[in-house]
C-alpha positions as a printed NumPy array, in Angstrom:
array([[-37.229, -17.967,  16.983],
       [-38.941, -14.982,  15.422],
       [-41.329, -12.862,  17.379],
       [-44.249, -14.064,  15.27 ],
       [-43.38 , -17.746,  15.23 ],
       [-45.674, -18.671,  18.065],
       [-48.651, -17.059,  16.272],
       [-48.238, -19.694,  13.508],
       [-48.874, -22.498,  16.031],
       [-51.259, -20.875,  18.513],
       [-52.528, -24.082,  20.116],
       [-49.012, -25.233,  20.962],
       [-48.324, -21.877,  22.597],
       [-51.747, -21.996,  24.253],
       [-51.018, -25.439,  25.667],
       [-47.75 , -24.357,  27.238],
       [-49.386, -21.213,  28.601],
       [-52.472, -23.107,  29.732],
       [-50.359, -25.531,  31.724],
       [-50.234, -22.749,  34.32 ],
       [-53.937, -23.41 ,  34.846],
       [-53.304, -27.175,  34.85 ],
       [-50.791, -26.767,  37.662],
       [-53.07 , -24.304,  39.456],
       [-55.962, -26.766,  39.581],
       [-53.69 , -29.716,  40.327],
       [-51.929, -27.844,  43.135],
       [-55.143, -26.75 ,  44.851],
       [-56.572, -30.281,  44.857],
       [-53.22 , -31.854,  45.763],
       [-52.777, -29.668,  48.825],
       [-56.416, -30.182,  49.81 ],
       [-56.198, -33.948,  49.401],
       [-52.774, -34.255,  50.996],
       [-53.808, -32.141,  53.987],
       [-56.271, -34.849,  55.016],
       [-53.371, -37.317,  55.168],
       [-50.929, -34.835,  56.682],
       [-53.487, -34.008,  59.363],
       [-52.731, -37.381,  60.919],
       [-49.022, -37.501,  60.054],
       [-48.212, -34.132,  61.665],
       [-51.036, -34.128,  64.247],
       [-52.651, -31.092,  62.622],
       [-55.89 , -29.617,  63.971],
       [-58.755, -28.563,  61.681],
       [-57.47 , -24.989,  62.077],
       [-54.024, -26.07 ,  60.866],
       [-55.564, -27.791,  57.842],
       [-57.482, -24.609,  57.049],
       [-54.35 , -22.529,  57.557],
       [-52.32 , -24.695,  55.149],
       [-54.872, -24.266,  52.374],
       [-55.307, -20.571,  53.228],
       [-51.553, -19.995,  52.971],
       [-51.567, -21.53 ,  49.492],
       [-54.322, -19.131,  48.384],
       [-52.727, -16.126,  50.083],
       [-49.37 , -16.69 ,  48.416],
       [-51.034, -17.382,  45.083],
       [-52.752, -14.01 ,  45.41 ],
       [-49.486, -12.248,  46.22 ],
       [-47.725, -13.949,  43.332],
       [-50.533, -13.008,  40.928],
       [-50.354,  -9.316,  41.839],
       [-46.561,  -9.192,  41.509],
       [-46.24 , -11.497,  38.519],
       [-49.125,  -9.901,  36.664],
       [-47.492,  -6.484,  36.8  ],
       [-44.069,  -7.851,  35.883],
       [-45.639,  -9.603,  32.894],
       [-46.743,  -6.238,  31.481],
       [-43.506,  -4.446,  32.33 ],
       [-40.897,  -7.072,  31.465],
       [-42.779,  -9.3  ,  29.054],
       [-44.653, -12.583,  29.252],
       [-41.714, -14.822,  28.455],
       [-39.34 , -13.431,  31.089],
       [-41.838, -14.108,  33.858],
       [-43.012, -17.585,  32.95 ],
       [-39.473, -18.714,  32.114],
       [-38.505, -18.217,  35.758],
       [-41.533, -18.868,  37.948],
       [-41.79 , -22.602,  37.269],
       [-38.231, -23.053,  38.56 ],
       [-39.302, -21.414,  41.811],
       [-42.471, -23.515,  41.814],
       [-40.441, -26.716,  41.475],
       [-38.237, -25.65 ,  44.39 ],
       [-41.348, -25.199,  46.543],
       [-42.662, -28.658,  45.62 ],
       [-39.31 , -30.242,  46.476],
       [-39.456, -28.536,  49.875],
       [-42.89 , -30.048,  50.518],
       [-41.677, -33.479,  49.434],
       [-38.81 , -33.316,  51.907],
       [-40.77 , -31.694,  54.76 ],
       [-40.039, -33.376,  58.118],
       [-42.447, -31.156,  60.07 ],
       [-45.258, -28.602,  59.833],
       [-42.939, -25.593,  59.574],
       [-41.126, -26.948,  56.519],
       [-44.428, -28.041,  54.986],
       [-45.81 , -24.514,  55.288],
       [-42.594, -23.05 ,  53.852],
       [-42.851, -25.261,  50.788],
       [-46.499, -24.351,  50.235],
       [-45.629, -20.65 ,  50.54 ],
       [-43.013, -20.849,  47.779],
       [-45.212, -23.035,  45.59 ],
       [-48.201, -20.703,  45.862],
       [-46.144, -17.576,  45.186],
       [-44.668, -18.989,  41.982],
       [-47.96 , -20.423,  40.773],
       [-49.703, -17.106,  41.274],
       [-47.117, -15.283,  39.18 ],
       [-47.481, -17.756,  36.338],
       [-51.243, -17.713,  35.748],
       [-52.078, -14.097,  34.709],
       [-48.961, -13.837,  32.561],
       [-49.646, -17.105,  30.759],
       [-53.319, -16.266,  30.182],
       [-52.305, -12.96 ,  28.613],
       [-49.914, -14.795,  26.298],
       [-52.66 , -17.221,  25.26 ],
       [-55.025, -14.396,  24.328],
       [-52.378, -12.436,  22.453],
       [-51.125, -15.385,  20.402],
       [-54.579, -16.818,  19.596],
       [-55.708, -17.264,  16.003],
       [-58.048, -14.638,  14.565],
       [-61.594, -15.059,  15.839],
       [-60.527, -17.666,  18.415],
       [-59.291, -15.471,  21.26 ],
       [-61.982, -16.415,  23.777],
       [-61.942, -20.092,  22.808],
       [-58.177, -20.202,  23.203],
       [-58.402, -18.709,  26.686],
       [-61.25 , -21.103,  27.52 ],
       [-58.785, -23.883,  26.742],
       [-57.011, -22.891,  29.964],
       [-60.073, -23.985,  31.935],
       [-60.051, -27.341,  30.15 ],
       [-56.448, -27.778,  31.256],
       [-57.357, -26.612,  34.787],
       [-59.942, -29.391,  35.006],
       [-57.481, -31.852,  33.485],
       [-55.085, -31.049,  36.32 ],
       [-57.829, -31.681,  38.852],
       [-58.788, -34.934,  37.124],
       [-55.245, -36.317,  37.052],
       [-54.796, -35.629,  40.77 ],
       [-58.109, -37.337,  41.523],
       [-57.022, -40.397,  39.547],
       [-53.712, -40.501,  41.382],
       [-55.564, -40.064,  44.656],
       [-57.815, -43.008,  43.877],
       [-54.892, -45.378,  43.369],
       [-52.662, -43.936,  46.069],
       [-55.147, -42.461,  48.552],
       [-54.614, -45.147,  51.165],
       [-50.802, -45.243,  51.05 ],
       [-50.194, -42.637,  53.74 ],
       [-47.152, -40.436,  53.212],
       [-46.268, -42.32 ,  50.036],
       [-49.48 , -40.987,  48.481],
       [-48.422, -37.447,  49.413],
       [-45.092, -37.982,  47.655],
       [-46.818, -39.385,  44.576],
       [-49.213, -36.441,  44.379],
       [-46.538, -33.771,  44.773],
       [-44.09 , -35.748,  42.617],
       [-46.584, -35.46 ,  39.765],
       [-46.566, -31.659,  40.147],
       [-42.771, -31.601,  40.078],
       [-42.476, -33.684,  36.903],
       [-45.064, -31.603,  35.039],
       [-43.526, -28.287,  36.13 ],
       [-40.034, -29.257,  34.977],
       [-41.294, -30.621,  31.638],
       [-43.348, -27.489,  30.899],
       [-40.449, -25.218,  31.871],
       [-38.157, -27.005,  29.391],
       [-40.686, -26.745,  26.553],
       [-41.497, -23.1  ,  27.265],
       [-37.908, -22.109,  26.65 ],
       [-38.6  , -22.429,  22.924],
       [-41.629, -20.093,  22.888],
       [-41.17 , -16.54 ,  21.617],
       [-42.305, -13.374,  23.356],
       [-45.862, -12.225,  22.676],
       [-45.952, -10.268,  19.415],
       [-48.825,  -8.14 ,  20.714],
       [-46.851,  -7.281,  23.846],
       [-43.843,  -6.243,  21.775],
       [-46.019,  -3.954,  19.645],
       [-47.598,  -2.513,  22.775],
       [-44.236,  -1.072,  23.807],
       [-44.673,   1.563,  21.07 ],
       [-47.991,   2.864,  22.441],
       [-48.114,   6.034,  24.573],
       [-46.724,   5.446,  28.049],
       [-49.866,   6.453,  29.894],
       [-51.674,   3.36 ,  28.581],
       [-48.962,   1.192,  30.12 ],
       [-48.88 ,   3.089,  33.397],
       [-50.156,   1.269,  36.482],
       [-52.638,   4.089,  37.111],
       [-54.349,   3.336,  33.789],
       [-55.797,   0.163,  35.312],
       [-57.784,   2.231,  37.816],
       [-58.863,   5.041,  35.472],
       [-61.481,   5.273,  32.739],
       [-62.207,   3.348,  30.612],
       [-60.73 ,   0.342,  32.47 ],
       [-61.418,   1.041,  36.145],
       [-65.008,  -0.212,  36.137],
       [-63.877,  -3.348,  34.355],
       [-61.319,  -3.974,  37.08 ],
       [-63.941,  -3.617,  39.819],
       [-66.538,  -5.714,  37.987],
       [-64.279,  -8.625,  37.049],
       [-62.605,  -8.622,  40.453],
       [-65.861,  -8.544,  42.392],
       [-67.423, -11.183,  40.181],
       [-64.473, -13.553,  40.488],
       [-64.358, -13.108,  44.256],
       [-68.039, -13.942,  44.676],
       [-68.483, -16.604,  42.005],
       [-65.193, -18.308,  42.83 ],
       [-65.861, -19.093,  46.496],
       [-67.866, -22.268,  45.901],
       [-65.63 , -23.774,  43.179],
       [-62.563, -23.   ,  45.243],
       [-64.101, -24.48 ,  48.393],
       [-65.106, -27.718,  46.683],
       [-61.762, -27.912,  44.888],
       [-59.735, -27.394,  48.056],
       [-61.924, -29.194,  50.544],
       [-63.736, -31.818,  48.473],
       [-61.958, -34.636,  50.287],
       [-62.616, -32.918,  53.619],
       [-66.349, -32.638,  52.824],
       [-66.621, -36.297,  51.836],
       [-64.715, -37.519,  54.879],
       [-66.312, -35.247,  57.498],
       [-69.853, -34.71 ,  56.158],
       [-70.332, -37.757,  53.953],
       [-68.576, -40.   ,  56.491],
       [-66.546, -41.691,  53.776],
       [-62.877, -41.921,  52.717],
       [-60.342, -40.134,  50.512],
       [-60.445, -43.083,  48.13 ],
       [-64.218, -42.743,  47.764],
       [-63.739, -39.033,  47.111],
       [-61.356, -39.947,  44.296],
       [-63.969, -42.314,  42.836],
       [-66.494, -39.483,  42.892],
       [-63.858, -37.388,  41.163],
       [-63.702, -39.96 ,  38.387],
       [-67.433, -39.658,  37.825],
       [-67.447, -35.864,  37.822],
       [-64.234, -35.749,  35.789],
       [-66.014, -36.936,  32.648],
       [-68.737, -34.339,  33.146],
       [-66.185, -31.654,  33.904],
       [-64.08 , -32.252,  30.814],
       [-67.186, -32.367,  28.617],
       [-68.367, -29.079,  30.155],
       [-64.97 , -27.47 ,  29.58 ],
       [-64.669, -28.699,  25.996],
       [-68.145, -27.406,  25.197],
       [-67.274, -24.031,  26.699],
       [-64.03 , -23.981,  24.737],
       [-65.943, -24.649,  21.52 ],
       [-68.65 , -22.042,  22.133],
       [-66.71 , -19.29 ,  23.923],
       [-66.597, -17.121,  20.789],
       [-70.288, -17.644,  19.969],
       [-73.553, -16.143,  21.31 ],
       [-74.388, -19.529,  22.892],
       [-71.881, -18.666,  25.611],
       [-74.604, -16.54 ,  27.216],
       [-76.832, -19.599,  27.606],
       [-73.978, -21.432,  29.301],
       [-73.572, -18.48 ,  31.657],
       [-77.184, -18.736,  32.821],
       [-76.904, -22.493,  33.382],
       [-73.667, -21.968,  35.272],
       [-75.202, -19.335,  37.545],
       [-78.142, -21.624,  38.33 ],
       [-75.667, -24.379,  39.221],
       [-73.821, -21.987,  41.515],
       [-76.939, -21.781,  43.696],
       [-78.343, -25.28 ,  43.137],
       [-75.207, -27.154,  44.218],
       [-75.016, -26.129,  47.877],
       [-78.825, -26.107,  48.081],
       [-78.867, -29.786,  47.073],
       [-76.327, -30.594,  49.787],
       [-78.546, -29.01 ,  52.44 ],
       [-81.778, -30.589,  51.189],
       [-80.032, -33.951,  50.967],
       [-78.816, -33.686,  54.564],
       [-75.199, -33.914,  53.364],
       [-75.539, -37.5  ,  52.211],
       [-72.885, -38.814,  49.87 ],
       [-75.33 , -38.554,  46.962],
       [-76.121, -34.915,  47.735],
       [-72.393, -34.156,  47.838],
       [-72.033, -35.766,  44.409],
       [-74.719, -33.363,  43.143],
       [-72.743, -30.513,  44.71 ],
       [-69.547, -31.608,  42.945],
       [-71.25 , -31.887,  39.544],
       [-72.947, -28.491,  39.934],
       [-69.625, -27.04 ,  41.026],
       [-67.958, -28.344,  37.87 ],
       [-70.56 , -26.682,  35.648],
       [-70.581, -23.43 ,  37.626],
       [-66.807, -23.133,  37.838],
       [-66.395, -23.241,  34.059],
       [-69.52 , -21.616,  32.64 ],
       [-70.023, -18.955,  35.319],
       [-66.888, -18.949,  37.457],
       [-63.165, -18.882,  36.845],
       [-63.479, -20.185,  33.275],
       [-65.684, -17.28 ,  32.196],
       [-63.761, -14.778,  34.327],
       [-60.584, -15.642,  32.412],
       [-62.312, -15.005,  29.095],
       [-63.915, -11.742,  30.226],
       [-60.563, -10.479,  31.529],
       [-58.936, -10.909,  28.123],
       [-61.842,  -9.235,  26.352],
       [-62.125,  -6.237,  28.668],
       [-58.454,  -5.229,  29.125],
       [-55.982,  -4.298,  26.369],
       [-52.509,  -5.808,  26.025],
       [-50.726,  -2.95 ,  27.793],
       [-52.413,  -3.646,  31.144],
       [-53.956,  -7.093,  30.63 ],
       [-51.581,  -9.047,  32.848],
       [-51.586,  -6.329,  35.514],
       [-55.385,  -6.216,  35.694],
       [-55.655,  -9.986,  35.881],
       [-52.996, -10.133,  38.552],
       [-54.901,  -7.629,  40.671],
       [-58.275,  -9.352,  40.299],
       [-56.799, -12.833,  40.683],
       [-54.978, -11.585,  43.742],
       [-58.066, -10.006,  45.277],
       [-60.088, -13.167,  44.726],
       [-57.46 , -15.488,  46.138],
       [-56.894, -13.264,  49.18 ],
       [-60.597, -13.546,  49.977],
       [-60.531, -17.284,  49.275],
       [-57.544, -17.646,  51.588],
       [-59.453, -16.049,  54.474],
       [-62.559, -18.06 ,  53.627],
       [-60.525, -21.249,  53.457],
       [-59.008, -20.585,  56.856],
       [-62.431, -20.944,  58.476],
       [-63.899, -23.544,  56.122],
       [-62.882, -26.79 ,  57.907],
       [-64.158, -25.554,  61.261],
       [-67.419, -24.192,  59.809],
       [-68.018, -27.405,  57.882],
       [-67.59 , -29.446,  61.048],
       [-69.648, -27.186,  63.33 ],
       [-72.31 , -25.442,  61.197],
       [-72.482, -27.091,  57.744],
       [-76.001, -25.816,  56.965],
       [-75.056, -22.203,  57.635],
       [-71.892, -22.687,  55.596],
       [-73.883, -23.859,  52.579],
       [-76.312, -20.983,  53.119],
       [-73.424, -18.56 ,  52.668],
       [-72.491, -20.268,  49.376],
       [-76.09 , -20.017,  48.167],
       [-76.212, -16.279,  48.987],
       [-72.931, -15.635,  47.185],
       [-74.254, -17.467,  44.136],
       [-77.314, -15.201,  44.067],
       [-75.149, -12.059,  44.177],
       [-72.887, -13.419,  41.41 ],
       [-75.992, -13.947,  39.28 ],
       [-76.917, -10.266,  39.49 ],
       [-73.388,  -9.116,  38.58 ],
       [-72.981, -11.675,  35.805],
       [-76.281, -10.881,  34.115],
       [-76.727,  -7.156,  34.701],
       [-73.274,  -5.573,  34.963],
       [-70.483,  -7.419,  33.191],
       [-72.293,  -7.809,  29.837],
       [-72.557,  -3.984,  29.647],
       [-68.808,  -3.352,  29.802],
       [-66.951,  -2.473,  26.569],
       [-64.542,  -5.089,  25.225],
       [-61.273,  -3.129,  25.035],
       [-59.102,  -6.207,  24.685],
       [-60.432,  -7.872,  21.547],
       [-57.808,  -7.961,  18.846],
       [-60.099,  -6.495,  16.197],
       [-60.745,  -3.39 ,  18.321],
       [-59.434,  -0.221,  16.641],
       [-56.258,   1.256,  18.159],
       [-56.371,   4.466,  20.122],
       [-55.411,   6.107,  23.375],
       [-58.299,   8.369,  24.182],
       [-60.77 ,   7.263,  26.849],
       [-62.985,   4.627,  25.3  ],
       [-60.786,   4.283,  22.24 ],
       [-59.77 ,   0.795,  21.292],
       [-63.044,  -0.516,  22.652],
       [-65.738,  -2.54 ,  20.964],
       [-69.35 ,  -2.472,  22.103],
       [-70.467,  -4.203,  25.249],
       [-72.229,  -7.535,  25.091],
       [-75.741,  -6.284,  25.846],
       [-77.844,  -9.173,  24.579],
       [-78.46 , -10.446,  28.095],
       [-79.489,  -7.113,  29.527],
       [-81.376,  -5.515,  26.691],
       [-79.233,  -2.394,  27.023],
       [-78.616,  -0.417,  23.89 ]])
């Protein structure tokens, strides 16, 4: 296959790359849902449940940092051709786990491989997108992320009460998808943009370039924003079943039914974002998403954690996660960083965010059980801070990664103007 072949069918390439996000979302919800069942099977305490989900996030973070850098150094194809094999091995380990130790080992391997896959695949999607559709193509990854969540919720609804068999069904789904995607990816060519980037001056490809002008502020801004705005979506994604069971006093099967209801909303939200990601309307979606980031946990508190108030939280989380959370972060990361360091920068910011989420997740089950109101208050405060960063800082950053940006190696070269329409900056 020629090096430009994948550019002639960008949505096929985007689908295979975006399946990293599908597996990311599906894995997070699968581990969160399965941990409720495994809590009884392996006599796990609430701390052990938190630790299992925290380990997944921690290893994802480590994999993102390592895999992101390797994606820039070795190429996109070399990384994502290998990591899904490792991912499948981790899932098999979980499926065969006879005890907690083996379960944790499988989750460690799975998280490490998944982390390596995401930043590399997102970079490939951006670089092989059709002209004028770069942001929309990357937004497609969030649609696939939600699709992964939705499929797991559907499986959980039908198999949620089957004990360990439901765990095997949930993780078996991950295994089948990973193997199928790995087979199909073998026919995808290397990123043409990445190949051309190998001819640029070495200092633009150097690791230190990520931390220097004109990219260093972008690294701090996107990383900080993703850390803060991603806490609530990650918490609800990982611990949605835990919240419904322990605060809503319901069952895993009921949680899956709620997932069905929010799934339709979530996919509609993602498809709308995908359609409008390259248009000025995206800024309106950002504002709505930031409002949802605060309104969701506030509704849970005001509703005294009733099942209905948790449904409001889940719907708000779906909107916030796409329009003002990980979905938008993915788009901003492609726009702000050039090809030479795109995967590296994303790996670092993904890693930083997931490290924080891992620590947060470690304490989440215990905090939810003991001080749920204070826990939601923390989420509300984080949403307020994310609003300031998302409206006043990130729109001011130059877009160094857009394909129509002029080439250059001097500080600020290769950049297009910042998106200042939200801030009024000139």
